[in-house]
Every structure is written in C-alpha cells, then in structure tokens.
Coordinates of C-alpha atoms in Angstrom, one line a residue:
X691 CA -37.5 -17.8 32.5
X692 CA -34.9 -15.5 31.0
X693 CA -31.8 -17.1 29.4
X694 CA -28.4 -15.6 30.3
X695 CA -25.7 -15.3 27.6
X696 CA -22.2 -13.8 27.7
X697 CA -21.0 -11.0 25.3
X698 CA -19.0 -13.5 23.2
X699 CA -22.0 -15.6 22.8
X700 CA -24.2 -12.6 21.7
X701 CA -21.6 -11.6 19.2
X702 CA -21.3 -15.0 17.8
X703 CA -25.2 -15.4 17.7
X704 CA -25.5 -12.2 15.6
X705 CA -22.8 -13.2 13.1
X706 CA -24.4 -16.6 12.6
X707 CA -28.0 -15.4 12.5
X708 CA -27.1 -12.4 10.1
X709 CA -25.7 -15.0 7.7
X710 CA -22.2 -13.4 8.1
X711 CA -20.4 -16.4 9.6
X712 CA -19.1 -17.1 7.0
X713 CA -20.0 -14.1 4.8
X714 CA -20.9 -14.5 1.2
X715 CA -22.0 -18.2 1.7
X716 CA -25.0 -18.0 -0.5
X717 CA -25.0 -18.4 -4.2
X718 CA -25.9 -15.5 -6.6
X719 CA -29.7 -16.4 -7.2
X720 CA -33.0 -14.7 -6.5
X721 CA -33.7 -17.5 -4.1
X722 CA -30.7 -16.3 -2.0
X723 CA -32.0 -12.8 -1.9
X724 CA -35.3 -14.0 -0.7
X725 CA -33.4 -16.2 1.9
X726 CA -31.9 -13.1 3.3
X727 CA -35.1 -11.2 3.3
X728 CA -36.8 -14.2 5.0
X729 CA -34.2 -14.1 7.7
X730 CA -33.9 -10.4 8.3
X731 CA -37.6 -9.5 7.4
X732 CA -36.7 -6.2 5.8
X733 CA -33.9 -4.4 4.0
X734 CA -33.6 -0.7 4.4
X735 CA -33.4 1.2 1.1
X736 CA -31.3 4.4 0.7
X737 CA -30.6 5.8 -2.8
X738 CA -27.0 6.9 -2.2
X739 CA -24.8 5.0 -4.7
X740 CA -21.2 6.1 -3.8
X741 CA -20.3 2.7 -2.4
X742 CA -23.3 0.9 -3.5
X743 CA -26.9 1.2 -2.4
X744 CA -27.5 0.2 1.2
X745 CA -29.7 -2.9 0.4
X746 CA -27.3 -4.0 -2.3
X747 CA -24.4 -3.8 0.3
X748 CA -26.4 -5.8 2.6
X749 CA -27.0 -8.6 0.1
X750 CA -23.5 -8.5 -1.2
X751 CA -22.1 -9.2 2.3
X752 CA -24.1 -12.4 2.3
X753 CA -24.2 -13.5 -1.2
X754 CA -21.2 -14.5 -3.5
X755 CA -21.1 -12.6 -6.7
X756 CA -24.4 -10.7 -5.8
X757 CA -25.8 -8.5 -8.7
X758 CA -28.5 -5.8 -8.2
X759 CA -30.4 -7.3 -11.1
X760 CA -31.3 -10.2 -8.8
X761 CA -33.2 -7.9 -6.4
X762 CA -34.7 -5.8 -9.2
X763 CA -36.2 -8.8 -10.8
X764 CA -37.9 -9.7 -7.4
X765 CA -39.1 -6.2 -7.0
X766 CA -40.3 -5.1 -10.5
X767 CA -40.6 -8.3 -12.4
X768 CA -41.8 -11.3 -10.2
X769 CA -43.0 -8.8 -7.5
X770 CA -42.0 -11.1 -4.6
X771 CA -40.8 -8.0 -2.9
X772 CA -42.1 -4.5 -2.5
X773 CA -41.1 -1.2 -1.1
X774 CA -43.0 0.3 1.9
X775 CA -42.3 2.3 5.1
X776 CA -41.2 0.1 8.1
X777 CA -39.0 2.3 10.4
X778 CA -38.0 3.9 7.1
X779 CA -38.3 2.8 3.4
X780 CA -37.7 -0.9 3.3
X781 CA -37.8 -3.8 0.9
X782 CA -40.3 -6.3 2.3
X783 CA -41.8 -9.6 1.3
X784 CA -44.9 -9.0 -1.0
X785 CA -46.8 -11.8 0.9
X786 CA -46.7 -9.6 4.2
X787 CA -48.1 -6.7 2.3
X788 CA -51.4 -6.8 4.5
X789 CA -49.4 -6.2 7.6
X790 CA -47.9 -3.2 6.2
X791 CA -51.0 -1.4 5.0
X792 CA -50.8 0.6 8.2
X793 CA -48.1 2.6 6.7
X794 CA -50.4 3.6 3.9
X795 CA -53.0 4.7 6.4
X796 CA -50.7 6.5 8.8
X797 CA -48.7 8.4 6.1
X798 CA -51.8 8.9 4.1
X799 CA -53.6 10.6 6.9
X800 CA -51.1 13.4 7.5
X801 CA -49.5 15.9 5.0
X802 CA -50.2 13.5 2.2
X803 CA -54.0 13.8 2.8
X804 CA -53.8 17.6 3.1
X805 CA -51.8 17.8 -0.1
X806 CA -54.1 15.6 -2.1
X807 CA -57.1 17.7 -1.0
X808 CA -55.3 20.9 -2.0
X809 CA -54.3 19.3 -5.3
X810 CA -57.3 17.3 -6.0
X811 CA -57.5 18.2 -9.7
X812 CA -54.0 17.4 -10.3
X813 CA -54.2 14.1 -8.4
X814 CA -57.2 13.1 -10.5
X815 CA -55.4 14.0 -13.7
X816 CA -52.2 12.0 -12.8
X817 CA -54.4 8.9 -11.8
X818 CA -56.4 9.0 -15.0
X819 CA -53.2 9.3 -17.2
X820 CA -51.6 6.5 -15.4
X821 CA -54.8 4.3 -15.7
X822 CA -54.9 5.0 -19.3
X823 CA -51.2 4.9 -20.3
X824 CA -49.3 2.8 -17.8
X825 CA -46.5 3.6 -15.4
X826 CA -45.3 7.3 -15.3
X827 CA -42.6 9.3 -13.6
X828 CA -42.8 13.0 -12.6
X829 CA -40.8 14.0 -15.7
X830 CA -43.6 12.5 -17.9
X831 CA -45.9 15.3 -17.0
X832 CA -45.7 19.1 -17.6
X833 CA -43.5 20.9 -15.1
X834 CA -45.5 22.6 -12.4
X835 CA -44.8 25.2 -9.7
X836 CA -42.8 24.3 -6.6
X837 CA -44.8 23.5 -3.4
X838 CA -43.7 22.8 0.1
X839 CA -43.3 19.1 0.8
X840 CA -41.9 16.7 3.4
X841 CA -38.3 17.4 2.6
X842 CA -38.4 20.8 1.1
X843 CA -39.9 22.6 -2.0
X844 CA -40.5 20.3 -5.1
X845 CA -42.7 20.3 -8.1
X846 CA -46.5 19.8 -7.3
X847 CA -46.4 16.7 -9.7
X848 CA -43.6 14.8 -7.9
X849 CA -45.3 15.7 -4.4
X850 CA -48.7 14.5 -5.5
X851 CA -47.3 11.3 -7.1
X852 CA -45.4 10.6 -3.8
X853 CA -48.6 11.4 -1.8
X854 CA -50.6 8.9 -3.9
X855 CA -47.9 6.3 -3.4
X856 CA -47.5 6.7 0.4
X857 CA -51.4 6.5 0.6
X858 CA -51.4 3.2 -1.3
X859 CA -53.3 4.4 -4.4
X860 CA -50.1 4.2 -6.5
X861 CA -47.1 1.7 -6.2
X862 CA -43.7 1.6 -7.4
X863 CA -43.6 -0.1 -11.0
X864 CA -39.8 0.3 -11.4
X865 CA -36.9 2.6 -10.8
X866 CA -34.6 4.0 -13.5
X867 CA -31.7 5.2 -11.4
X868 CA -33.3 7.4 -8.9
X869 CA -36.3 8.1 -11.1
X870 CA -39.5 6.3 -9.9
X871 CA -42.2 5.1 -12.2
X872 CA -45.7 4.6 -10.5
X873 CA -48.6 2.5 -11.5
X874 CA -52.0 1.8 -10.0
X875 CA -51.5 -0.4 -7.0
X876 CA -54.1 -3.0 -8.2
X877 CA -52.2 -3.5 -11.4
X878 CA -49.1 -4.4 -9.2
X879 CA -50.3 -6.8 -6.7
X880 CA -52.8 -9.8 -6.9
X881 CA -56.5 -8.7 -6.1
X882 CA -56.8 -11.5 -3.4
X883 CA -53.6 -10.1 -1.6
X884 CA -54.9 -6.5 -1.6
X885 CA -58.3 -7.7 -0.4
X886 CA -56.8 -9.1 2.8
X887 CA -57.5 -6.8 5.8
X888 CA -55.5 -7.4 9.1
X889 CA -56.7 -5.5 12.3
X890 CA -54.6 -2.5 13.1
X891 CA -53.2 -4.0 16.4
X892 CA -52.2 -7.1 14.7
X893 CA -50.3 -5.1 12.1
X894 CA -48.5 -2.9 14.8
X895 CA -47.5 -6.3 16.5
X896 CA -46.2 -7.5 13.2
X897 CA -44.2 -4.2 12.8
X898 CA -42.7 -4.7 16.2
X899 CA -41.8 -8.3 15.5
X900 CA -40.2 -7.2 12.2
X901 CA -37.8 -5.0 14.2
X902 CA -36.7 -8.0 16.3
X903 CA -36.4 -10.0 13.2
X904 CA -34.2 -7.5 11.5
X905 CA -31.6 -7.0 14.3
X906 CA -31.9 -10.4 16.1
X907 CA -31.2 -9.1 19.7
X908 CA -32.9 -5.9 20.3
X909 CA -34.1 -4.8 23.7
X910 CA -37.1 -2.8 24.8
X911 CA -35.5 0.6 24.4
X912 CA -33.0 2.2 22.1
X913 CA -33.2 5.2 19.6
X914 CA -36.7 6.3 18.6
X915 CA -35.9 5.6 15.0
X916 CA -36.0 1.8 15.8
X917 CA -39.7 1.9 16.7
X918 CA -41.1 4.4 14.2
X919 CA -44.7 3.4 13.0
X920 CA -45.5 1.1 15.8
X921 CA -46.8 3.4 18.5
X922 CA -45.8 5.0 21.8
X923 CA -44.0 3.3 24.5
X924 CA -46.9 2.0 26.4
X925 CA -48.4 0.4 23.4
X926 CA -45.1 -1.2 22.4
X927 CA -44.7 -2.6 25.8
X928 CA -48.1 -4.2 25.5
X929 CA -47.3 -5.6 22.0
X930 CA -44.0 -6.9 23.2
X931 CA -45.6 -8.8 26.1
X932 CA -48.1 -10.3 23.5
X933 CA -45.2 -11.5 21.3
X934 CA -43.5 -13.0 24.4
X935 CA -46.9 -14.6 25.5
X936 CA -47.3 -16.0 22.0
X937 CA -43.9 -17.5 21.9
X938 CA -42.8 -15.6 19.1
X939 CA -39.8 -13.8 20.9
X940 CA -37.9 -14.9 23.9
X941 CA -36.1 -12.7 26.5
X942 CA -32.5 -13.2 27.1
X943 CA -30.1 -11.3 29.4
X944 CA -26.8 -10.3 27.9
X945 CA -23.7 -9.7 29.9
X946 CA -22.9 -6.0 30.1
X947 CA -26.2 -4.8 28.4
X948 CA -28.9 -3.0 30.3
X949 CA -32.4 -4.7 30.4
X950 CA -33.6 -7.8 28.6
X951 CA -33.0 -8.6 24.9
X952 CA -35.3 -10.6 22.8
X953 CA -34.6 -13.3 20.3
X954 CA -36.9 -14.5 17.6
X955 CA -38.0 -18.0 19.0
X956 CA -37.2 -19.8 15.7
X957 CA -33.7 -18.8 16.0
X958 CA -33.0 -20.3 19.4
X959 CA -31.1 -23.3 17.7
X960 CA -28.6 -20.6 16.3
X961 CA -28.2 -19.3 19.8
X962 CA -27.4 -22.8 21.0
X963 CA -25.0 -23.2 18.2
X964 CA -23.3 -20.0 19.3
X965 CA -23.1 -21.3 22.8
X966 CA -21.4 -24.5 21.7
X967 CA -18.9 -22.7 19.5
X968 CA -17.9 -20.3 22.3
X969 CA -17.6 -23.2 24.8
X970 CA -15.4 -25.1 22.4
X971 CA -13.1 -22.0 22.0
X972 CA -13.0 -21.5 25.8
X973 CA -11.8 -25.2 25.9
X974 CA -8.9 -24.3 23.5
X975 CA -10.3 -24.7 20.1
X976 CA -9.6 -22.4 17.3
X977 CA -12.1 -19.4 16.7
X978 CA -14.5 -20.8 14.0
X979 CA -17.7 -18.6 13.6
X980 CA -20.2 -20.7 11.9
X981 CA -17.8 -23.8 12.2
X982 CA -15.7 -22.2 9.3
X983 CA -12.6 -19.9 9.0
X984 CA -13.5 -16.5 10.0
X985 CA -14.3 -14.2 7.1
X986 CA -14.2 -10.5 6.6
X987 CA -17.2 -8.4 5.3
X988 CA -18.0 -4.8 4.8
X989 CA -21.3 -4.0 6.3
X990 CA -23.9 -1.4 5.0
X991 CA -24.3 1.7 7.2
X992 CA -28.0 0.7 7.6
X993 CA -27.3 -3.1 7.8
X994 CA -29.9 -4.4 10.3
X995 CA -27.0 -5.6 12.4
X996 CA -26.1 -2.0 12.7
X997 CA -29.5 -0.6 13.7
X998 CA -29.1 -0.6 17.5
X999 CA -26.2 2.1 17.6
X1000 CA -26.4 2.2 21.4
X1001 CA -25.5 -1.4 21.7
X1002 CA -22.5 -1.3 19.4
X1003 CA -20.1 0.0 22.3
X1004 CA -21.1 -2.5 24.9
X1005 CA -21.3 -5.4 22.4
X1006 CA -18.3 -4.7 20.2
X1007 CA -16.4 -1.8 21.8
X1008 CA -17.2 -0.1 18.5
X1009 CA -18.5 3.5 18.0
X1010 CA -20.2 4.2 14.7
X1011 CA -22.1 7.2 13.2
X1012 CA -23.1 7.3 9.7
X1013 CA -21.6 10.8 8.8
X1014 CA -23.4 11.6 5.6
X1015 CA -25.4 14.3 7.4
X1016 CA -22.4 15.5 9.4
X1017 CA -20.7 18.7 8.0
X1018 CA -17.4 17.7 6.3
X1019 CA -15.3 19.6 8.7
X1020 CA -16.8 17.6 11.7
X1021 CA -16.6 14.2 10.2
X1022 CA -14.4 11.8 12.1
X1023 CA -14.1 8.8 9.6
X1024 CA -15.6 10.0 6.4
X1025 CA -18.7 10.6 4.3
X1026 CA -19.8 6.9 3.5
X1027 CA -17.8 4.5 5.7
X1028 CA -18.5 0.8 6.0
X1029 CA -17.8 -1.0 9.2
X1030 CA -15.5 -4.1 8.8
X1031 CA -16.7 -7.4 10.4
X1032 CA -14.0 -10.1 10.9
X1033 CA -15.5 -13.3 12.2
X1034 CA -17.8 -11.9 15.0
X1035 CA -15.9 -8.7 15.8
X1036 CA -16.0 -5.2 14.3
X1037 CA -12.3 -4.5 13.8
X1038 CA -12.2 -1.5 11.5
X1039 CA -13.8 0.7 8.9
X1040 CA -13.2 1.3 5.3
X1041 CA -14.4 4.2 2.9
X1042 CA -14.6 3.0 -0.6
X1043 CA -15.8 4.8 -3.8
X1044 CA -17.0 2.8 -6.8
X1045 CA -16.1 4.5 -10.1
X1046 CA -18.1 2.5 -12.5
X1047 CA -17.0 4.5 -15.6
X1048 CA -13.3 4.0 -14.8
X1049 CA -14.0 0.5 -13.7
X1050 CA -12.1 1.1 -10.4
X1051 CA -12.7 1.1 -6.6
X1052 CA -10.9 3.9 -4.7
X1053 CA -10.1 3.5 -1.0
X1054 CA -10.4 6.9 0.4
X1055 CA -9.8 5.7 4.1
X1056 CA -9.1 2.6 6.2
X1057 CA -8.8 2.6 10.0
X1058 CA -8.5 -0.2 12.6
X1059 CA -9.8 -0.5 16.0
X1060 CA -7.5 0.2 18.9
X1061 CA -5.7 -3.1 19.7
X1062 CA -6.4 -4.7 16.3
X1063 CA -3.3 -5.5 14.2
X1064 CA -4.4 -6.8 10.8
X1065 CA -1.0 -8.2 10.0
X1066 CA -0.6 -9.9 13.3
X1067 CA -4.0 -11.4 13.3
X1068 CA -4.0 -15.0 12.0
X1069 CA -6.1 -15.5 8.9
X1070 CA -7.1 -11.9 8.5
X1071 CA -5.1 -10.9 5.6
X1072 CA -6.5 -13.7 3.5
X1073 CA -10.1 -12.9 4.6
X1074 CA -9.5 -9.2 3.9
X1075 CA -8.3 -9.9 0.4
X1076 CA -11.3 -12.0 -0.2
X1077 CA -13.5 -9.2 0.9
X1078 CA -11.8 -6.8 -1.4
X1079 CA -12.1 -9.2 -4.4
X1080 CA -15.7 -9.7 -3.7
X1081 CA -16.2 -5.8 -3.5
X1082 CA -14.3 -5.3 -6.8
X1083 CA -16.8 -7.7 -8.5
X1084 CA -19.6 -6.0 -6.7
X1085 CA -18.6 -2.8 -8.2
X1086 CA -17.8 -4.2 -11.7
X1087 CA -14.3 -2.9 -11.2
X1088 CA -11.0 -4.3 -12.3
X1089 CA -8.6 -2.7 -10.0
X1090 CA -8.4 -1.3 -6.4
X1091 CA -6.8 2.2 -6.2
X1092 CA -5.1 2.7 -3.0
X1093 CA -4.7 5.9 -0.9
X1094 CA -1.6 7.9 -1.9
X1095 CA -0.4 8.0 1.6
X1096 CA 1.9 5.4 3.1
X1097 CA -0.8 4.2 5.6
X1098 CA -1.6 0.5 5.2
X1099 CA 1.2 0.0 2.7
X1100 CA 2.5 -3.1 4.4
X1101 CA -1.0 -4.6 4.5
X1102 CA -1.7 -3.9 0.9
X1103 CA 1.7 -5.2 0.0
X1104 CA 0.9 -8.5 1.8
X1105 CA -2.3 -9.0 -0.3
X1106 CA -1.0 -7.5 -3.6
X1107 CA -0.6 -11.1 -5.2
X1108 CA -4.4 -11.8 -4.4
X1109 CA -5.9 -8.4 -5.3
X1110 CA -5.3 -6.1 -8.3
X1111 CA -4.1 -2.9 -6.8
X1112 CA -2.4 0.4 -7.9
X1113 CA -1.1 3.4 -6.0
X1114 CA -3.4 6.3 -5.6
X1115 CA -3.7 9.2 -8.0
X1116 CA -4.3 12.0 -5.5
X1117 CA -8.0 11.6 -5.4
X1118 CA -9.6 13.1 -2.3
X1119 CA -12.9 12.8 -0.5
X1120 CA -15.8 14.5 -1.9
X1121 CA -19.5 14.7 -0.9
X1122 CA -21.9 13.6 -3.6
X1123 CA -25.2 15.4 -4.1
X1124 CA -27.9 14.0 -2.0
X1125 CA -30.4 12.2 -4.2
X1126 CA -34.2 11.2 -3.8
X1127 CA -34.6 12.6 -0.3
X1128 CA -38.2 11.7 -0.1
X1129 CA -37.3 8.0 0.1
X1130 CA -36.1 8.6 3.7
X1131 CA -39.5 9.7 4.9
X1132 CA -40.4 8.0 8.2
X1133 CA -43.7 7.7 9.9
X1134 CA -44.9 7.6 13.5

C-alpha cells in the first residue's frame, strides 16, 4: 500500500533525514563523517576548490567545525572510506567495496582495456615501479607523449595510471592537492575484503539502493545521470521491484510529484517525525524543523539533496543549475553558486570565494527567491549569521568581504555585530581553471 504525503511533509522529511534540521548538529570528529556517509551512502567528489570541494561542503553543512583532515584521515589513513565510481566519482564506505567492484569491471572493459592493451609495456613498467617503490603519481615518471583519453589529450603515463585505477589494479593512496598518488590495490585494502565476490545482479541492486539512500525520496525516473552504472530502464525496474519486495524501500506518493517516490525503509520513523511536526504547525505551533529553531545552511552543488534537479521545482519552487560548464555570458547566477536552505525551504543562493592566502571569504553574489524577505522572516538573520560564521571557519578565514554594490546592505548591517565583515574591494567574478577533469568520468 502506497503512503500519501503532502509537499510540506516531503520537504520536512528531506531536511531531517539529510541531517540538515538543524544543520551543523554533529561534532567535528571522524565518527561524524562516518555518520553522514552511513546515512547518505555516498558523497560525490569534485576537485573544484573555489568555494570548497563538494564533499567537504556536504560535510560542513552537517558537522560543526568540520575540517577536511577528518575525511582525509578516513580515506588515506584508516581507510574506512574509499573512492570509486557510483553515478560519478564518490566517497564510499570501504566495507561496501565488494558491491562496487562492478565499476572496476565496467570501466575496465571499455576504453581503459583498449588503452592498457595498446600501452602494455608502459603499464607493466608502472606496476613494477609502484610494486617496488610504493605510491607514485604521474609526475614521478618520465614525461611521455600525449595520447587521446576520456576527457582529452593527456600524457600516456597519466592515462595508463588512471586506466589501471578504474580497472581495480591500482587504488588511490592519497591526494596532494589535485595530484593523485597510486598504490597496488592489495596494499590498500584487507585481503579478505578484496576476496569477497558479490553476484553482478546483487551489485547492481545495491547501486540502485545507494541512489535512494543518497537522495532519500527519488522516484523511478529523472535525469539519466542519476542511474549511471546500474543498467537500462527495464533492468532498473526489475531491481526496484526487488528492493520493494525485500522491504528495503517503500513507495510513497507525494502531492504534486508525478509517479511514486521511494523511501528507505529504515527511515520511515523520520517520515513519521516529519508528519508529526507538520501536523503540529498546522495546529498553530511555530515552525520547528527537527524540533529546533530553523537553521540556515549553504548546500554543495552536488549535495545528494540536490541530485534530483527535476524535483526541485515542484518540491521547493526552486530552479537550480550548476553553471560551471555554462559560458560566462550565459550564466544566470554565477560560476559556483550554493543554494541556501532555511529550515526546510530553499530560499536563496550565495556565491562565495575562499581566499585562503588572504584569509578572507568574498561574497560575489547573493540572491533571494521571489517572495522571501530575509529581514522580514523571523529567525532568519540569526540563522544566516550563524551559517556565515561557520563558513568563515570552514574557509580558515577571518573576515567576510561584501560585494561593493549596495545590494543586501541592510541585511549585512543587521548581522554586522555577529559576523566580521568589510566592504568589497572591487573584486569581480572569475572562472578558475578546470582541474582534474578525469575525476568526473562516469560509467554506464
């Protein structure tokens, strides 16, 4: 039997289950990072750092005082997390590695296999050197000629290292900025974990479940990117039916959204909590997402709550496009813009830039949704100031540099006693160079 919920309940549920009601409620510990990963299943990786890397922004919205070192230690020290392709490049729980081996098979059987056959001698040389000397990056080897690769011409060494990695023969030992150091996969993970073999269908079913874990309220359709690596539509439908039959996901009907949506069964108590809170508000109680004062958070462009772009308009009345690939003249909002969540509503967007050398955060743009008045909305100014303070800490910055225009001056004046600010210095938007493009490879 399908459960029916209203749009307000759906929004409240998503805020609660995404650990955003209230935001930044978890302490700055590795255990909190694992708690977020356990809830969401995967965190999408993107190397752009203009406002913070995507997975760091996801975690900073949920963990007070988050530092990137917390995740790096879990990835490259304790190895409780690892990087693999799941929709795109994601950080995943290492204990689930056997369920993601299909990415090694799928990617390793395409262009990577062709390249490794073409460059067999170089591949053997790289593997032998790493086996003898330990982790290496492409810069550790003699420069080679450029060859065609997934995302464009690059050196043969770099392409072969990446082909060996996506095939599961090498793994990521560490990152130094955007430089990747590879080691033999058997030196990175326990032998008993690598020995586990899960049937392909079960792996694909797990991948499908991971998408429902990530978003929390996906349907059966949506953009093709949501389902990369799982298989074509008929197979996805079969696997989805199996997940329902196994009691792992539960169908719900959401007011105003086409077709059924699916909630992870373990999260039904959170859905019940959302229903109770909205019922209390309908009876006259103050809006209290998560039974606390509504907070504000800046969401990463690839935060799992943003994955289903087609549902943003009916759910929130919010249109969002990540415009890093849009020509500058055609951008509507800016190069790297973060949606602003207040309570359980998307109310605006902010374009920050972290200047670590100058220890400042520059605000290049700030806009509010039609009908939202930041100064006229109870509790918003305090919540926004708290989000800005948290972002300054995240960026290791001392001061917030405001736009040189008069826009938003009244709002920043209202919070100036709570957030260190200074008037803008004429800085304008710029488009940083694209880095580490290969990290965005997807598989099908």
